[in-house]
Amino acid sequence: MTKLIAALRDGLGEGGVLTGDDAAPWSRDWTGQYRWTPLCVVRPRSTAEVSEVLRLCHAAGQPVVPVSGNTGLSGGTSGAGAVMLSMGRMNRIREVRAEARLAVVEAGVILSSLHDAAEAQGLMFPLTFGARGSAMVGGFLGTNAGGSNVLRYGNTRDLVLGVEVVLADGRVMNLMSELHKDNSGLNLRHLVIGAEGTLGVITAAVLKLVPKPAAYATAMVAVPSLDAALGLLNDLQRATGGAVEAFEYMPRTYLDAYRARFPDTRPPFDTDYETTVLVEVGATAPRDAAPDAEGRVPVAVHLEQVLAERLEAGAVLDAIVAQNDGQRAEMWARREAAGEVCLTRQPMVNNDVAVPLDKVSVFLDRAGARLARLDPGAVPVVVAHLGDGNVHYAVWPTCDDAALADAIMEAVEDEVLALGGSFSAEHGIGLTKRPSMARRKDRVALEAMRAVKAALDPKGILNPGKVFPG
Amino acid sequence: MTKLIAALRDGLGEGGVLTGDDAAPWSRDWTGQYRWTPLCVVRPRSTAEVSEVLRLCHAAGQPVVPVSGNTGLSGGTSGAGAVMLSMGRMNRIREVRAEARLAVVEAGVILSSLHDAAEAQGLMFPLTFGARGSAMVGGFLGTNAGGSNVLRYGNTRDLVLGVEVVLADGRVMNLMSELHKDNSGLNLRHLVIGAEGTLGVITAAVLKLVPKPAAYATAMVAVPSLDAALGLLNDLQRATGGAVEAFEYMPRTYLDAYRARFPDTRPPFDTDYETTVLVEVGATAPRDAAPDAEGRVPVAVHLEQVLAERLEAGAVLDAIVAQNDGQRAEMWARREAAGEVCLTRQPMVNNDVAVPLDKVSVFLDRAGARLARLDPGAVPVVVAHLGDGNVHYAVWPTCDDAALADAIMEAVEDEVLALGGSFSAEHGIGLTKRPSMARRKDRVALEAMRAVKAALDPKGILNPGKVFPG
């Protein structure tokens, strides 16, 4: 392997290959749940260098694990003995073209940098989530990341017009379309998005931008039940013509855990309600953003009207509308700390699932009952992108027992699948969900996946041991 | 082969297999440009029967061509010696679930039937195009069809949550998700959508429905240039918060050809303008659809305001806003007859391409100049989904000469690709665009496509001779 490392150094220059202690940042995931010792870390600065790395590794049959921001939640970047292919130095925003509403970016661009670049031109890249200050293009395309705005703007794949991909043997596939209609053969773009680096390495992308809402109306709302929450969502969508940007569920157990982790913060309400949601509506038409004589923007008036009507009807218990950016930021900070909050206790069993919108409530009841039987002292720490039916069902079990952790995963899956849901919503499969893939994925789909994998990476060097069950 | 036909009869019953004259409707495409003699036509009534057909054909190495409404424009259903697998009897709308905003349908459901079923519940399946009275689910998913509302609602693939697919050897792959977030391995749904039946046969799908606009504002607008048309589009999108449903370009040459084909119709304006667009805005929020004291709905007021401002500025020459459903229908009839209008003269060279929005004008100039050099008497008959940059560049050449036809195709492609466009926008590849695929598709992408095809259909029985260059 020293021969391969020497060849990589030849190709990438001295700073392009890291070993030993220098490789430490690429030897664990951010949750600390996975740790490994890679062969080395390579840091290409161009697509040509990525191609060279893969050509060399392919010839040597050497496993390669692509990694960008390393903020994944499923162990998708673990790479014992692997060449860690870090995209961090390919971090150029090549273009932001406001008229065409697109950005051309490299795989190492950090999500929040892209946010800033779009905003500087009055536009928005709508994908967002807590890790946006570290997560990079390569990772969020590789995992088809979701986040808080999927309700309005779709998943990552819905925001991608084109990609550049280096295949396992180093061939560069140029699919950098900027077009909204492009039916020219099999759709390989959607195949590599969400493939978690198992089919090729995404080096660049053409991303859609959208008009930035001219005003937001944001509120914390306490409701008597999840059904009442869904009624609120539907009323808001009707009133605003589908302008709800986010609809995030936080139960009392989560808010308690948040305050325990961040004791200096304030609770959203004076009363401890069981069921609260963070609601955000965005104004994209001028008529929704132009303040009236009292300085209120119509989008906020709509939100307040719907809340008032439902308060009157007993379908809302309490509501606080953010009066300024600071209050809005406080509401979002509470939600976006979910990753950190869950990690305050170890062990933690993480499970990211989706069910039909109207089944979230019954799912939580059933999963809670199963959990109580498996481990009566276990604490579920739940948050949900309720508008997508996407539940992050984290659990703090009472003891560190792999068999118990797996039993909890499996029980949660049972309830998800019985309700027509998916065992994996937005975090991807990585290592964490491989047992679930083996148990739950349609047999024929799994066979077809393996056939496609073997066709595009016959030596199996790309992110081996991930996504596909053993 | 009589043995195979007998086995198919055993599996599907007497009326399930057609031969000889009974197969005539499946022996040509609707344009009349392609004619062939199939081995037989099979008409399964269930997924199990489709599976049985493919199992038998796979064992025999027998080519199979899936066909549903047979309204394609690229010869994708031609099948000399093939088993024509007609989906027409799998025509059940299994469910329309208004609360979940989805429909579960079989591949033989006609698009307009789906429109009616959705509308009965106050919803809409937004995909639409001229052939909606014949086109079926299997075909529009297989080709990832576009149409007039892509601007607002996306292409077919953006409207599909789940699919059921029978693979080449008869295995049934169940990807019938109803979820908006479902990251559970490689995305095989997007791989089969738009694959034109070369990877598997789509037998059923879960489709998204959207709220039906409560009111429309529709207008024919004459503008001084395509740049002025784009300015109008941008102003309308800003004013309405992105509520433009359609933005269709019809030049004077097209309107003349339309009146020649349908002499009883009226011209849109008293003056013959060179550049006209059909504009439609849909109201999805109650505030945009509630009539004011004069009976005008806000969405129409927005449209009229934008038109008046631009008329004042000289950026609109003339405009007629539809005052009732009849006038709206007349405007749409003019656009939707494009297929028939183009076919009034033979030979006709059809070319469906896409360029960036702001490049349509320069593309038309350049393509026109190339055409004038190749065949000075040729007449281009152009319509365009201008909001998507999608141009249907049909040409009536002066003589029936295959080499001339190909030279015209190639010249148009040259100009498209020089502007960053695609040689195939929404009609798919089929037979017509195979030479273009050979000339224009990224080499590595073509290799990857072939590898995926060989992995999923190793005997090459599914729609052979289509999509992939020889």
PDB file of N, CA and C in Angstrom, chain B residues 12 39 60 83 106 121 123 182 198 250 266 273 276 318 323 338 340 345 353 355 367 383 408-409 411 430 465 469:
ATOM      1  N   LEU B  12     -53.040 -15.952 -20.684  1.00  0.00           N
ATOM      2  CA  LEU B  12     -53.870 -14.746 -20.687  1.00  0.00           C
ATOM      3  C   LEU B  12     -55.304 -14.978 -21.164  1.00  0.00           C
ATOM      4  N   LEU B  39     -45.164  -9.654 -33.769  1.00  0.00           N
ATOM      5  CA  LEU B  39     -45.483 -11.080 -33.659  1.00  0.00           C
ATOM      6  C   LEU B  39     -46.917 -11.244 -33.184  1.00  0.00           C
ATOM      7  N   ALA B  60     -37.810 -17.337 -23.810  1.00  0.00           N
ATOM      8  CA  ALA B  60     -37.706 -17.561 -25.259  1.00  0.00           C
ATOM      9  C   ALA B  60     -36.783 -16.555 -25.942  1.00  0.00           C
ATOM     10  N   VAL B  83     -43.444  -8.972 -29.362  1.00  0.00           N
ATOM     11  CA  VAL B  83     -44.686  -9.076 -28.596  1.00  0.00           C
ATOM     12  C   VAL B  83     -45.021  -7.669 -28.122  1.00  0.00           C
ATOM     13  N   GLU B 106     -53.356   2.229 -12.363  1.00  0.00           N
ATOM     14  CA  GLU B 106     -52.685   1.232 -13.194  1.00  0.00           C
ATOM     15  C   GLU B 106     -52.166   1.891 -14.473  1.00  0.00           C
ATOM     16  N   GLN B 121     -62.743  15.366  -6.912  1.00  0.00           N
ATOM     17  CA  GLN B 121     -62.443  15.568  -5.492  1.00  0.00           C
ATOM     18  C   GLN B 121     -61.787  16.925  -5.244  1.00  0.00           C
ATOM     19  N   LEU B 123     -59.353  18.261  -6.740  1.00  0.00           N
ATOM     20  CA  LEU B 123     -57.907  18.261  -6.908  1.00  0.00           C
ATOM     21  C   LEU B 123     -57.556  18.210  -8.392  1.00  0.00           C
ATOM     22  N   ASP B 182     -38.197   9.229   1.328  1.00  0.00           N
ATOM     23  CA  ASP B 182     -37.995   7.783   1.345  1.00  0.00           C
ATOM     24  C   ASP B 182     -36.607   7.484   0.787  1.00  0.00           C
ATOM     25  N   THR B 198     -37.229   0.293 -21.480  1.00  0.00           N
ATOM     26  CA  THR B 198     -36.039  -0.516 -21.779  1.00  0.00           C
ATOM     27  C   THR B 198     -35.487  -1.244 -20.556  1.00  0.00           C
ATOM     28  N   MET B 250     -46.254  31.000 -29.626  1.00  0.00           N
ATOM     29  CA  MET B 250     -46.750  30.638 -30.961  1.00  0.00           C
ATOM     30  C   MET B 250     -46.396  31.765 -31.925  1.00  0.00           C
ATOM     31  N   ARG B 266     -61.031  31.377 -35.719  1.00  0.00           N
ATOM     32  CA  ARG B 266     -60.733  32.814 -35.813  1.00  0.00           C
ATOM     33  C   ARG B 266     -59.271  33.066 -35.439  1.00  0.00           C
ATOM     34  N   TYR B 273     -49.606  39.490 -35.720  1.00  0.00           N
ATOM     35  CA  TYR B 273     -48.345  39.770 -35.019  1.00  0.00           C
ATOM     36  C   TYR B 273     -47.354  38.634 -35.227  1.00  0.00           C
ATOM     37  N   THR B 276     -46.454  35.815 -30.504  1.00  0.00           N
ATOM     38  CA  THR B 276     -47.553  35.788 -29.531  1.00  0.00           C
ATOM     39  C   THR B 276     -47.300  34.697 -28.496  1.00  0.00           C
ATOM     40  N   ASP B 318     -50.318  43.941 -27.796  1.00  0.00           N
ATOM     41  CA  ASP B 318     -51.756  43.708 -27.786  1.00  0.00           C
ATOM     42  C   ASP B 318     -52.025  42.551 -26.834  1.00  0.00           C
ATOM     43  N   GLN B 323     -62.584  35.924 -21.266  1.00  0.00           N
ATOM     44  CA  GLN B 323     -63.660  36.398 -20.384  1.00  0.00           C
ATOM     45  C   GLN B 323     -64.521  35.258 -19.870  1.00  0.00           C
ATOM     46  N   ALA B 338     -51.051  21.483 -32.086  1.00  0.00           N
ATOM     47  CA  ALA B 338     -49.729  21.560 -32.726  1.00  0.00           C
ATOM     48  C   ALA B 338     -49.346  20.259 -33.422  1.00  0.00           C
ATOM     49  N   GLU B 340     -51.265  17.898 -34.727  1.00  0.00           N
ATOM     50  CA  GLU B 340     -52.035  17.760 -35.968  1.00  0.00           C
ATOM     51  C   GLU B 340     -51.580  18.749 -37.031  1.00  0.00           C
ATOM     52  N   ARG B 345     -48.581  18.398 -43.371  1.00  0.00           N
ATOM     53  CA  ARG B 345     -47.715  18.205 -44.541  1.00  0.00           C
ATOM     54  C   ARG B 345     -46.707  17.119 -44.244  1.00  0.00           C
ATOM     55  N   VAL B 353     -36.397  20.043 -28.622  1.00  0.00           N
ATOM     56  CA  VAL B 353     -35.127  20.413 -27.978  1.00  0.00           C
ATOM     57  C   VAL B 353     -35.371  21.404 -26.839  1.00  0.00           C
ATOM     58  N   VAL B 355     -33.358  24.696 -24.664  1.00  0.00           N
ATOM     59  CA  VAL B 355     -32.217  25.598 -24.449  1.00  0.00           C
ATOM     60  C   VAL B 355     -32.529  26.445 -23.217  1.00  0.00           C
ATOM     61  N   ALA B 367     -30.916  28.643 -35.913  1.00  0.00           N
ATOM     62  CA  ALA B 367     -31.462  27.440 -36.550  1.00  0.00           C
ATOM     63  C   ALA B 367     -32.119  27.817 -37.883  1.00  0.00           C
ATOM     64  N   VAL B 383     -43.530  25.736 -32.216  1.00  0.00           N
ATOM     65  CA  VAL B 383     -44.210  26.169 -30.991  1.00  0.00           C
ATOM     66  C   VAL B 383     -43.236  25.873 -29.854  1.00  0.00           C
ATOM     67  N   ILE B 408     -30.888  18.284 -41.341  1.00  0.00           N
ATOM     68  CA  ILE B 408     -31.660  19.304 -40.608  1.00  0.00           C
ATOM     69  C   ILE B 408     -31.604  19.018 -39.098  1.00  0.00           C
ATOM     70  N   MET B 409     -31.862  17.749 -38.728  1.00  0.00           N
ATOM     71  CA  MET B 409     -31.777  17.367 -37.309  1.00  0.00           C
ATOM     72  C   MET B 409     -30.422  17.758 -36.721  1.00  0.00           C
ATOM     73  N   ALA B 411     -28.165  19.898 -37.803  1.00  0.00           N
ATOM     74  CA  ALA B 411     -27.906  21.344 -37.750  1.00  0.00           C
ATOM     75  C   ALA B 411     -28.618  21.976 -36.553  1.00  0.00           C
ATOM     76  N   GLY B 430     -36.676   7.160 -28.234  1.00  0.00           N
ATOM     77  CA  GLY B 430     -37.332   6.203 -29.119  1.00  0.00           C
ATOM     78  C   GLY B 430     -36.410   5.780 -30.243  1.00  0.00           C
ATOM     79  N   GLY B 465     -33.644  -1.890 -29.596  1.00  0.00           N
ATOM     80  CA  GLY B 465     -33.454  -0.955 -30.714  1.00  0.00           C
ATOM     81  C   GLY B 465     -33.908   0.456 -30.412  1.00  0.00           C
ATOM     82  N   PRO B 469     -28.090   3.845 -28.822  1.00  0.00           N
ATOM     83  CA  PRO B 469     -27.597   3.784 -30.198  1.00  0.00           C
ATOM     84  C   PRO B 469     -27.095   2.370 -30.513  1.00  0.00           C
TER      85      PRO B 469
END
